[in-house]
Short mmCIF file of C-alpha atoms in Angstrom, two decimals:
data_model
loop_
_atom_site.label_atom_id
_atom_site.label_comp_id
_atom_site.label_asym_id
_atom_site.label_seq_id
_atom_site.Cartn_x
_atom_site.Cartn_y
_atom_site.Cartn_z
CA GLY A 1 8.73 3.38 -9.11
CA ASP A 2 9.18 6.31 -11.43
CA SER A 3 12.71 7.55 -11.95
CA VAL A 4 14.82 9.99 -13.96
CA THR A 5 18.38 9.47 -15.14
CA GLN A 6 20.59 12.26 -16.43
CA MET A 7 24.02 12.19 -17.94
CA GLU A 8 26.74 12.80 -15.44
CA GLY A 9 28.61 16.04 -15.46
CA PRO A 10 30.24 18.34 -15.36
CA VAL A 11 29.79 19.26 -18.97
CA THR A 12 32.35 21.83 -20.07
CA LEU A 13 31.84 23.70 -23.33
CA SER A 14 33.22 26.72 -25.06
CA GLU A 15 30.93 29.64 -25.75
CA GLU A 16 28.73 29.15 -28.85
CA ALA A 17 29.11 25.37 -28.74
CA PHE A 18 26.13 23.04 -29.15
CA LEU A 19 24.70 21.60 -25.95
CA THR A 20 22.99 18.29 -25.33
CA ILE A 21 22.15 16.99 -21.87
CA ASN A 22 20.62 13.56 -21.98
CA CYS A 23 17.64 12.61 -19.83
CA THR A 24 15.73 9.35 -19.79
CA TYR A 25 12.90 8.30 -17.56
CA THR A 26 10.87 5.36 -16.39
CA ALA A 27 7.25 5.87 -15.50
CA THR A 28 4.14 3.80 -15.15
CA GLY A 29 1.73 6.52 -16.20
CA TYR A 30 1.89 9.46 -18.57
CA PRO A 31 3.98 12.02 -16.73
CA SER A 32 4.71 15.58 -17.64
CA LEU A 33 8.40 16.28 -18.13
CA PHE A 34 10.33 19.31 -17.03
CA TRP A 35 13.75 20.89 -17.17
CA TYR A 36 14.76 23.14 -14.30
CA VAL A 37 17.88 25.28 -13.95
CA GLN A 38 19.61 26.17 -10.70
CA TYR A 39 22.13 28.97 -10.44
CA PRO A 40 24.60 28.94 -7.53
CA GLY A 41 22.94 29.57 -4.18
CA GLU A 42 19.49 29.89 -5.68
CA GLY A 43 16.32 27.87 -5.98
CA LEU A 44 15.13 26.18 -9.13
CA GLN A 45 13.67 27.95 -12.12
CA LEU A 46 11.44 26.21 -14.60
CA LEU A 47 13.19 26.24 -17.96
CA LEU A 48 10.69 24.34 -20.09
CA LYS A 49 8.11 21.59 -19.95
CA ALA A 50 6.18 19.13 -22.07
CA THR A 51 2.95 17.46 -21.03
CA LYS A 52 2.47 14.74 -23.63
CA ALA A 53 4.32 12.66 -26.18
CA ASP A 54 5.87 14.55 -29.11
CA ASP A 55 5.42 17.88 -27.39
CA LYS A 56 8.42 20.18 -27.69
CA GLY A 57 9.17 22.56 -24.85
CA SER A 58 11.30 25.58 -25.59
CA ASN A 59 12.56 28.66 -23.78
CA LYS A 60 15.56 30.99 -24.04
CA GLY A 61 17.03 28.99 -26.91
CA PHE A 62 16.73 25.69 -25.05
CA GLU A 63 14.44 22.97 -26.29
CA ALA A 64 13.50 19.40 -25.46
CA THR A 65 11.10 16.95 -27.08
CA TYR A 66 9.03 14.40 -25.17
CA ARG A 67 9.92 11.08 -26.82
CA LYS A 68 7.71 8.33 -25.51
CA GLU A 69 9.22 5.65 -27.76
CA THR A 70 12.68 6.22 -26.30
CA THR A 71 11.48 7.52 -22.91
CA SER A 72 13.72 10.51 -23.30
CA PHE A 73 13.61 14.28 -22.87
CA HIS A 74 17.04 15.50 -23.93
CA LEU A 75 17.86 19.17 -23.46
CA GLU A 76 19.50 21.00 -26.38
CA LYS A 77 20.73 24.47 -27.18
CA GLY A 78 22.39 25.50 -30.40
CA SER A 79 24.81 28.06 -29.01
CA VAL A 80 25.57 28.28 -25.31
CA GLN A 81 26.69 31.38 -23.47
CA VAL A 82 28.76 31.83 -20.34
CA SER A 83 25.58 32.91 -18.56
CA ASP A 84 24.11 29.44 -19.17
CA SER A 85 26.56 27.98 -16.64
CA ALA A 86 24.38 26.35 -14.00
CA VAL A 87 23.04 23.01 -12.83
CA TYR A 88 20.26 21.54 -14.95
CA PHE A 89 17.68 19.11 -13.56
CA CYS A 90 15.38 16.91 -15.55
CA ALA A 91 12.19 15.99 -13.71
CA LEU A 92 8.90 14.23 -14.17
CA SER A 93 5.61 14.59 -12.39
CA GLU A 94 4.72 11.36 -10.67
CA GLY A 95 1.66 9.66 -12.08
CA GLY A 96 -0.12 11.10 -15.04
CA GLY A 97 -3.50 12.46 -16.02
CA SER A 98 -5.97 11.83 -13.22
CA SER A 99 -3.28 9.94 -11.30
CA ASN A 100 -0.98 12.92 -11.04
CA THR A 101 0.19 13.20 -7.45
CA GLY A 102 1.85 16.56 -7.91
CA LYS A 103 5.20 15.19 -6.79
CA LEU A 104 8.25 15.85 -8.89
CA ILE A 105 10.96 13.23 -9.29
CA PHE A 106 14.31 14.70 -10.19
CA GLY A 107 17.34 13.43 -11.96
CA GLN A 108 20.68 13.88 -10.26
CA GLY A 109 21.45 17.15 -12.03
CA THR A 110 24.07 18.01 -14.62
CA THR A 111 26.50 20.85 -14.10
CA LEU A 112 27.21 22.91 -17.19
CA GLN A 113 30.30 25.08 -17.35
CA VAL A 114 30.65 27.38 -20.32
CA LYS A 115 34.02 28.98 -20.88
CA PRO A 116 34.57 32.20 -22.85
CA GLY B 1 2.70 35.03 -12.26
CA ALA B 2 3.11 31.95 -10.04
CA VAL B 3 5.60 33.41 -7.60
CA VAL B 4 6.71 31.50 -4.52
CA SER B 5 8.52 33.33 -1.75
CA GLN B 6 10.63 31.51 0.81
CA HIS B 7 12.01 33.01 4.00
CA PRO B 8 14.61 33.19 5.40
CA SER B 9 17.14 32.67 2.64
CA TRP B 10 19.74 31.55 5.14
CA VAL B 11 19.85 30.85 8.85
CA ILE B 12 22.45 29.75 11.34
CA CYS B 13 21.29 28.18 14.57
CA LYS B 14 22.72 26.35 17.53
CA SER B 15 22.29 22.63 18.08
CA GLY B 16 19.13 21.84 19.97
CA THR B 17 17.17 24.87 18.84
CA SER B 18 14.28 24.96 16.37
CA VAL B 19 14.08 26.84 13.10
CA LYS B 20 10.99 27.78 11.12
CA ILE B 21 11.04 28.26 7.35
CA GLU B 22 8.13 29.90 5.55
CA CYS B 23 6.91 29.27 2.03
CA ARG B 24 4.34 31.61 0.53
CA SER B 25 2.55 31.61 -2.78
CA LEU B 26 2.27 35.30 -3.59
CA ASP B 27 -0.15 35.45 -6.50
CA PHE B 28 -2.03 32.17 -6.39
CA GLN B 29 -3.59 29.79 -3.92
CA ALA B 30 -1.93 26.46 -3.31
CA THR B 31 -3.77 23.66 -1.58
CA THR B 32 -0.62 21.62 -1.90
CA MET B 33 2.98 22.60 -1.43
CA PHE B 34 6.09 20.46 -1.43
CA TRP B 35 9.22 20.55 0.68
CA TYR B 36 12.53 19.33 -0.69
CA ARG B 37 15.98 18.95 0.75
CA GLN B 38 19.15 19.28 -1.26
CA PHE B 39 22.59 18.18 -0.15
CA PRO B 40 25.67 19.83 -1.69
CA LYS B 41 26.09 18.93 -5.35
CA GLN B 42 23.19 16.51 -5.18
CA SER B 43 19.68 16.36 -6.44
CA LEU B 44 16.52 17.34 -4.63
CA MET B 45 14.90 14.86 -2.31
CA LEU B 46 11.21 15.24 -1.62
CA MET B 47 10.62 15.35 2.11
CA ALA B 48 6.90 15.87 2.38
CA THR B 49 3.73 17.08 0.78
CA SER B 50 2.06 19.89 2.64
CA ASN B 51 -1.74 19.83 2.47
CA GLU B 52 -3.82 22.87 3.39
CA GLY B 53 -6.03 22.15 6.35
CA SER B 54 -4.79 18.64 6.95
CA LYS B 55 -1.72 16.70 7.97
CA ALA B 56 1.33 16.62 5.79
CA THR B 57 2.29 13.47 3.96
CA TYR B 58 5.89 12.48 4.64
CA GLU B 59 8.16 10.47 2.40
CA GLN B 60 9.64 7.29 3.67
CA GLY B 61 12.57 7.86 5.98
CA VAL B 62 11.68 11.45 6.86
CA GLU B 63 11.08 12.01 10.57
CA LYS B 64 7.75 13.74 10.94
CA ASP B 65 8.48 14.75 14.53
CA LYS B 66 11.70 16.46 13.53
CA PHE B 67 10.37 18.19 10.44
CA LEU B 68 7.03 19.72 11.41
CA ILE B 69 4.92 21.02 8.56
CA ASN B 70 1.95 23.31 8.94
CA HIS B 71 -0.21 24.52 6.04
CA ALA B 72 -2.71 26.75 7.77
CA SER B 73 -3.79 28.81 4.78
CA LEU B 74 -3.95 28.54 1.01
CA THR B 75 -0.87 30.71 0.64
CA LEU B 76 1.42 29.67 3.47
CA SER B 77 3.22 26.51 4.47
CA THR B 78 5.86 26.34 7.18
CA LEU B 79 8.58 23.81 7.87
CA THR B 80 9.97 23.72 11.39
CA VAL B 81 13.18 21.84 12.00
CA THR B 82 12.98 20.87 15.67
CA SER B 83 15.93 20.20 17.93
CA ALA B 84 18.27 20.83 15.05
CA HIS B 85 21.58 19.01 14.78
CA PRO B 86 24.54 19.60 12.47
CA GLU B 87 23.40 16.76 10.20
CA ASP B 88 20.23 18.77 9.51
CA SER B 89 22.36 21.41 7.82
CA SER B 90 21.18 21.53 4.23
CA PHE B 91 19.41 23.55 1.56
CA TYR B 92 15.64 23.39 1.93
CA ILE B 93 13.39 24.34 -0.97
CA CYS B 94 9.62 24.54 -1.26
CA SER B 95 7.49 24.45 -4.36
CA ALA B 96 3.88 24.95 -5.38
CA SER B 97 1.79 25.13 -8.50
CA PRO B 98 -1.45 26.97 -9.25
CA VAL B 99 -2.74 24.01 -11.23
CA THR B 100 -1.55 20.50 -11.94
CA ASN B 101 0.93 20.23 -14.82
CA TYR B 102 1.44 23.98 -14.93
CA GLY B 103 5.02 23.58 -13.89
CA TYR B 104 5.98 23.94 -10.32
CA THR B 105 7.42 27.18 -9.05
CA PHE B 106 10.16 26.91 -6.49
CA GLY B 107 11.11 29.21 -3.69
CA SER B 108 14.62 30.58 -3.61
CA GLY B 109 15.60 28.10 -0.93
CA THR B 110 16.82 28.33 2.65
CA ARG B 111 20.38 27.48 3.58
CA LEU B 112 20.29 26.06 7.12
CA THR B 113 23.53 25.72 9.04
CA VAL B 114 23.42 24.14 12.48
CA VAL B 115 26.48 24.78 14.64
#
């Protein structure tokens, strides 16, 4: 079945450092890919998404490119802030195109800690 | 747009009682909503797909008699944890999307503690 694998955390960075959180996936169809962020005690917020190969999703300085050839969707940010400290989830939508089931399959989450 | 409201945000109940959690789409209609469960420091596990006007579809291993789902309208789905036990304590989150591939909006979650 479809699956998502993220790099294990926690990732600890100093403020203004460059961030990369790796995400790879396996899927039988053509899924859409998502990054969600979860702050302590809260639900998930959509950070960015990409619906087809070579699409780049971006939001709040974060970006990720849908790489079909490497089945990856790595999250990057050029300069992190303390306020970016949270748990980040990579996810894919099961199925693709007309086969989309609407279900999201999540990676295990990566905790980011940014220190001043 | 695409706001999902979940209520309550936290609840404490005694073993053996039932708890109802509501998930509402505030500014769109959702024929399908999803219920997830999250254990501490772990990822989200899909429990079931809530279908408006029909029975929910449960994932393998999820007890449908314990986790009752009702989706009576296009804007409301409820999850009832029946005869709750301490092992049911968890963070429950719902999600919905106005259209496929839009990007699912999640509720703020419900922290259930069974004592």
